[in-house]
Amino acid sequence: MTLEGLTVVEVGPEAAETVVAIVHAAFGARPALDPPATALDETADTVRAALAEGGGLLATLDGRPVGSVLLVPEPESLLLRRVAVLPDAQHHGVAHAMAAKAELVARDLGMERTRCLARAELPGTVRFWLGQGYVEVAHDGTSLTMVKELPVVVPVPTAEEMHELGRRVAGLLHAGDVVVLTGELGAGKTTLTQGLGEGLGVRGGITSPTFVISRVHPPLGDGPALVHVDAYRLSGAVELDDLDLDVTVEDSVTVVEWGEGLAELLAEDRLEITLTRSVGGPEGPADPAPEARSARVVPVGARWVGAGLSRLVA
Ligand SMILES: Nc1ncnc2c1ncn2[C@@H]1O[C@H](COP(=O)(O)OP(=O)(O)OP(=O)(O)O)[C@@H](O)[C@H]1O
Ligand SMILES: [Mg+2]
């Protein structure tokens, strides 16, 4: 949620005084922790040095500075430190907006993921990061390391490239993986699945599973089978294992064509691929620009941490 009047910008050392004031106000209002948070030891000088090194984010609500983050570029991730929102500005989407901006910064820097540390004693904070798509990857005393593998957007201007994207996705997959495909009629779901099947080395004949709920494509070699499911025809919450397939989800790669918002019912860890087609060019629907198709690949769950999704972008 982004409120009107809420902006997040990148800042450098010039913002040190503003940022240290927000950090002190935000961390000072938290319950006392053992060991205590070191955020209260920050001074304008330490914050200035951090901002000079890796930069930071400053959020303003109607022009008033209310939130800040220190950024630390690491080899493959962007670390978010001292994520702070003024107590009276909480529950306005400020932290969410800063987290989203940090992801954009990380992607511009060519990084695979963002990372932060959260205190286990603050369940609300941990829940916040989980809600942003972070997963817990390490637990050191009271300090949790949480990471978010960044979504990848791949332009797919032709059917050949959609096929090729499927082959590249297959290169990331192994038995037990679930891929959820979303896209309107004719978006390219079957084309992508055909490439995926080729990449996995399964028996072909992949078509839209319109008249059957699922189809199993057995492997030609040692790899997993491909299970292709049309979930549009399933109603309500359904477990994949309830489909009564003659193979199990654990032994196969499962591709589910599914409507948005229902995927979380299917598998905790999954790769969500959404195919979109732009209607018209920059001038709107009447603009006869060549249609631009793209695939947005969103990794969900610990399975995808370190999976190297950036390899999907040619
Ligand atoms: N990236 C692309 N650019 C241009 N054309 C494409 C692209 N991907 C697929 N196509 C073409 O679009 C048509 C529909 O593709 P496809 O059958 O894969 O879509 P679908 O999403 O499975 O459709 P349905 O909802 O009917 O099952 C095909 O003719 C295919 O060759
Ligand atoms: Mg299809």
XYZ file of C-alpha atoms and ligand atoms in Angstrom:
346
model
C 0.000 0.000 0.000
C 1.366 3.407 -0.894
C -0.362 6.420 0.505
C -0.612 9.621 -1.389
C 2.137 11.908 -0.135
C 4.513 9.028 0.622
C 7.808 9.111 -1.246
C 11.053 7.200 -0.852
C 14.302 8.555 -2.279
C 17.931 7.473 -2.227
C 20.097 9.646 -0.028
C 23.797 10.060 0.756
C 25.834 11.518 3.635
C 24.006 14.855 3.440
C 21.002 13.167 5.101
C 22.964 11.913 8.132
C 21.388 14.232 10.737
C 17.863 13.438 9.546
C 18.506 9.689 9.415
C 20.139 9.423 12.841
C 17.175 11.269 14.390
C 14.738 8.782 12.802
C 16.865 5.800 13.895
C 16.998 7.037 17.501
C 13.261 7.765 17.637
C 12.286 4.448 16.053
C 14.656 2.131 17.906
C 14.230 4.061 21.179
C 10.504 3.288 21.099
C 11.019 -0.477 20.821
C 10.908 -2.737 23.852
C 14.260 -3.211 25.575
C 16.134 -6.195 24.132
C 18.921 -8.347 25.469
C 21.496 -7.850 24.046
C 20.355 -4.274 23.381
C 20.048 -3.076 19.803
C 23.195 -1.195 18.833
C 21.129 1.225 16.748
C 20.971 3.659 19.654
C 24.772 3.928 19.572
C 24.654 5.405 16.089
C 25.758 9.037 15.834
C 25.498 11.486 12.969
C 29.119 10.617 12.190
C 28.631 6.830 12.042
C 25.474 7.282 9.941
C 27.282 9.760 7.657
C 30.052 7.216 7.128
C 27.521 4.455 6.370
C 25.615 6.659 3.923
C 28.868 7.657 2.211
C 29.772 3.994 1.836
C 26.550 2.387 0.632
C 23.886 5.088 0.546
C 20.471 4.892 2.128
C 16.761 5.522 1.712
C 14.679 8.298 3.195
C 10.885 8.152 3.284
C 8.798 11.277 3.619
C 5.090 11.504 4.368
C 3.626 14.818 3.174
C 7.130 16.241 3.113
C 8.043 15.125 6.632
C 10.933 12.634 6.977
C 9.458 9.555 8.700
C 11.550 6.552 7.706
C 15.057 5.533 6.750
C 17.237 2.572 5.797
C 21.006 2.216 5.508
C 22.079 0.163 2.491
C 25.152 -2.059 2.367
C 26.051 -3.540 -1.033
C 27.424 -7.083 -0.701
C 28.678 -9.326 -3.521
C 25.245 -10.731 -4.456
C 22.870 -9.048 -2.071
C 21.897 -5.657 -0.787
C 21.806 -5.566 3.028
C 19.161 -3.343 4.614
C 20.313 -2.003 8.003
C 18.635 0.168 10.638
C 15.221 -0.028 8.994
C 13.436 2.667 10.959
C 9.985 4.281 10.906
C 8.951 7.022 13.350
C 6.492 5.562 15.904
C 3.695 7.976 14.940
C 4.108 7.180 11.230
C 3.813 3.427 11.533
C 1.025 1.488 9.781
C 1.079 3.899 6.822
C 2.959 1.625 4.448
C 6.266 3.443 5.023
C 8.359 0.332 5.713
C 6.715 -1.478 2.812
C 7.535 1.392 0.449
C 11.141 1.452 1.638
C 11.490 -2.321 1.227
C 10.099 -2.071 -2.300
C 12.490 0.760 -3.167
C 15.428 -1.238 -1.789
C 14.525 -4.058 -4.173
C 14.646 -1.663 -7.118
C 18.037 -0.375 -5.983
C 19.301 -3.946 -5.575
C 18.095 -4.904 -9.040
C 19.757 -1.822 -10.570
C 22.983 -2.926 -8.884
C 22.602 -6.337 -10.539
C 22.044 -8.186 -7.278
C 20.167 -11.455 -6.776
C 18.582 -10.649 -3.416
C 18.022 -8.281 -0.548
C 18.878 -9.258 2.994
C 18.151 -8.007 6.482
C 18.570 -9.013 10.103
C 15.576 -9.200 12.427
C 15.345 -9.810 16.147
C 13.515 -13.017 17.033
C 11.963 -11.286 20.069
C 10.053 -8.919 17.788
C 7.488 -11.176 16.091
C 5.772 -8.206 14.445
C 9.005 -7.278 12.693
C 9.630 -10.861 11.611
C 6.047 -11.106 10.301
C 6.545 -7.874 8.370
C 9.553 -9.274 6.503
C 7.834 -12.611 5.868
C 4.939 -10.613 4.408
C 7.375 -8.876 2.049
C 8.459 -12.270 0.712
C 11.556 -12.729 2.860
C 12.481 -16.143 4.188
C 14.517 -16.969 7.257
C 17.828 -18.533 6.262
C 19.830 -18.391 9.494
C 19.206 -18.069 13.204
C 22.101 -16.903 15.362
C 21.002 -16.447 18.950
C 18.260 -13.825 18.776
C 19.308 -12.571 15.352
C 17.491 -13.898 12.288
C 18.928 -13.518 8.810
C 16.132 -12.980 6.320
C 16.568 -12.828 2.565
C 14.379 -12.123 -0.408
C 15.323 -13.545 -3.754
C 14.390 -10.844 -6.251
C 11.764 -11.366 -8.938
C 13.061 -11.321 -12.497
C 11.301 -9.781 -15.496
C 12.178 -11.265 -18.876
C 11.035 -9.666 -22.138
C 9.716 -12.356 -24.512
C 9.025 -10.668 -27.859
C 8.537 -13.897 -29.851
C 7.127 -17.392 -29.454
C 10.666 -18.774 -29.984
C 11.893 -16.746 -27.038
C 8.984 -17.971 -24.912
C 10.047 -21.517 -25.750
C 13.668 -20.681 -24.928
C 12.600 -19.154 -21.600
C 10.918 -22.471 -20.785
C 14.190 -24.278 -21.514
C 16.074 -21.896 -19.255
C 13.530 -22.310 -16.441
C 13.935 -26.078 -16.809
C 17.639 -25.611 -16.104
C 16.743 -24.357 -12.611
C 14.296 -27.138 -11.776
C 14.528 -30.477 -10.097
C 12.114 -33.108 -8.787
C 9.618 -31.687 -6.303
C 9.472 -28.209 -7.810
C 6.179 -26.506 -8.541
C 5.818 -23.823 -11.208
C 2.635 -21.754 -11.298
C 1.823 -20.166 -14.663
C -0.580 -17.265 -14.867
C -1.602 -15.473 -18.038
C -4.695 -14.688 -20.040
C -5.931 -16.743 -22.993
C -3.150 -17.087 -25.552
C -0.519 -15.463 -23.338
C 2.014 -18.189 -24.128
C 1.585 -20.584 -21.194
C 1.643 -23.713 -23.324
C 4.561 -22.443 -25.423
C 6.578 -21.883 -22.255
C 5.601 -25.310 -20.921
C 6.688 -26.931 -24.187
C 10.139 -25.360 -23.819
C 10.193 -26.486 -20.229
C 9.361 -30.054 -21.231
C 12.088 -30.017 -23.852
C 14.574 -28.651 -21.315
C 13.614 -31.353 -18.809
C 13.804 -34.066 -21.461
C 10.294 -35.458 -21.109
C 8.000 -37.038 -23.677
C 6.438 -34.275 -25.770
C 2.923 -33.658 -26.963
C 2.416 -30.829 -24.492
C -0.837 -29.003 -25.228
C -3.212 -26.864 -23.215
C -4.752 -29.247 -20.670
C -8.209 -27.973 -21.487
C -10.174 -31.189 -21.549
C -8.257 -32.928 -18.794
C -7.231 -31.640 -15.425
C -3.720 -32.965 -15.660
C -1.350 -34.825 -17.897
C 1.873 -36.628 -17.021
C 4.808 -36.424 -19.430
C 7.245 -39.183 -18.473
C 10.993 -38.569 -18.638
C 12.933 -39.858 -21.642
C 16.088 -40.143 -19.517
C 16.851 -40.095 -15.801
C 15.173 -36.770 -14.997
C 11.826 -36.118 -13.328
C 8.469 -36.416 -15.089
C 6.565 -33.275 -15.971
C 3.044 -32.999 -14.584
C 1.002 -30.376 -16.409
C -2.114 -29.315 -14.507
C -4.974 -27.075 -15.547
C -6.134 -25.710 -12.222
C -8.707 -23.346 -13.717
C -11.025 -26.319 -13.794
C -10.440 -27.201 -10.171
C -12.632 -25.537 -7.629
C -11.697 -24.392 -4.185
C -8.671 -25.382 -2.210
C -7.103 -28.517 -3.528
C -3.909 -30.295 -2.661
C -1.820 -31.313 -5.631
C -1.503 -34.749 -4.108
C -5.319 -35.006 -4.134
C -5.267 -35.076 -7.925
C -4.663 -38.803 -7.831
C -1.825 -38.679 -10.316
C 0.164 -41.856 -10.867
C 3.292 -39.907 -9.942
C 3.926 -37.791 -6.851
C 4.747 -34.126 -6.667
C 8.040 -35.029 -4.939
C 9.217 -37.124 -7.894
C 8.087 -34.732 -10.628
C 8.217 -31.175 -11.798
C 4.676 -29.850 -11.625
C 3.481 -26.989 -13.814
C 0.119 -25.573 -12.831
C -1.844 -23.165 -14.970
C -3.751 -21.266 -12.385
C -5.559 -18.027 -11.639
C -3.805 -15.410 -9.609
C -4.179 -15.351 -5.846
C -4.814 -19.074 -5.427
C -1.286 -20.360 -5.932
C -0.406 -20.261 -2.245
C -2.905 -23.065 -1.677
C -0.876 -25.382 -3.868
C 2.658 -25.310 -2.554
C 4.596 -23.348 0.005
C 7.654 -23.120 -2.247
C 6.942 -22.332 -5.859
C 8.058 -20.374 -8.876
C 5.275 -18.049 -9.983
C 5.508 -17.004 -13.618
C 3.091 -14.380 -14.852
C 2.886 -13.765 -18.600
C 1.593 -10.388 -19.721
C 0.899 -8.760 -23.037
C 0.882 -4.998 -23.258
C -2.105 -3.583 -25.108
C -0.843 -1.000 -27.564
C 2.174 1.244 -27.223
C 2.980 4.127 -24.897
C 0.062 6.155 -26.305
C -2.478 3.669 -24.983
C -4.680 0.934 -26.448
C -5.104 2.713 -29.797
C -1.348 2.977 -30.324
C -0.423 0.299 -32.899
C 2.976 -0.408 -31.333
C 4.228 -3.980 -31.641
C 2.818 -5.935 -28.742
C 5.329 -6.450 -25.958
C 5.151 -9.679 -24.009
C 7.024 -10.250 -20.825
C 7.343 -12.863 -18.116
C 7.641 -11.953 -14.470
C 9.221 -14.728 -12.436
C 8.610 -14.536 -8.704
C 10.407 -17.038 -6.468
C 8.417 -17.962 -3.370
C 9.927 -19.799 -0.414
C 13.311 -20.938 0.821
C 13.739 -23.340 -2.117
C 14.717 -20.463 -4.397
C 17.288 -18.739 -2.221
C 20.506 -18.808 -4.228
C 18.816 -20.515 -7.185
C 20.355 -18.043 -9.647
C 17.202 -16.681 -11.244
C 19.193 -13.975 -13.017
C 20.265 -16.737 -15.435
C 16.756 -16.480 -16.905
C 17.588 -13.091 -18.371
C 19.502 -13.741 -21.577
N 6.260 -14.387 -26.537
C 5.450 -14.556 -27.588
N 5.373 -13.621 -28.565
C 4.552 -13.798 -29.616
N 3.735 -14.850 -29.784
C 3.771 -15.796 -28.858
C 4.611 -15.700 -27.702
N 4.420 -16.781 -26.930
C 3.491 -17.520 -27.547
N 3.093 -16.944 -28.715
C 2.050 -17.421 -29.646
O 0.788 -17.117 -29.075
C -0.146 -18.142 -29.365
C -0.750 -18.677 -28.064
O 0.281 -19.307 -27.313
P -0.035 -20.458 -26.254
O -0.909 -21.486 -26.840
O 1.274 -20.881 -25.699
O -0.831 -19.618 -25.154
P -1.632 -20.148 -23.864
O -1.398 -19.132 -22.824
O -1.249 -21.538 -23.584
O -3.104 -20.067 -24.386
P -4.450 -20.787 -23.773
O -4.901 -19.859 -22.700
O -5.375 -20.796 -24.926
O -4.055 -22.139 -23.278
C 0.612 -19.202 -30.131
O 0.362 -18.995 -31.511
C 2.048 -18.924 -29.820
O 2.928 -19.317 -30.860
Mg -2.396 -23.181 -23.418
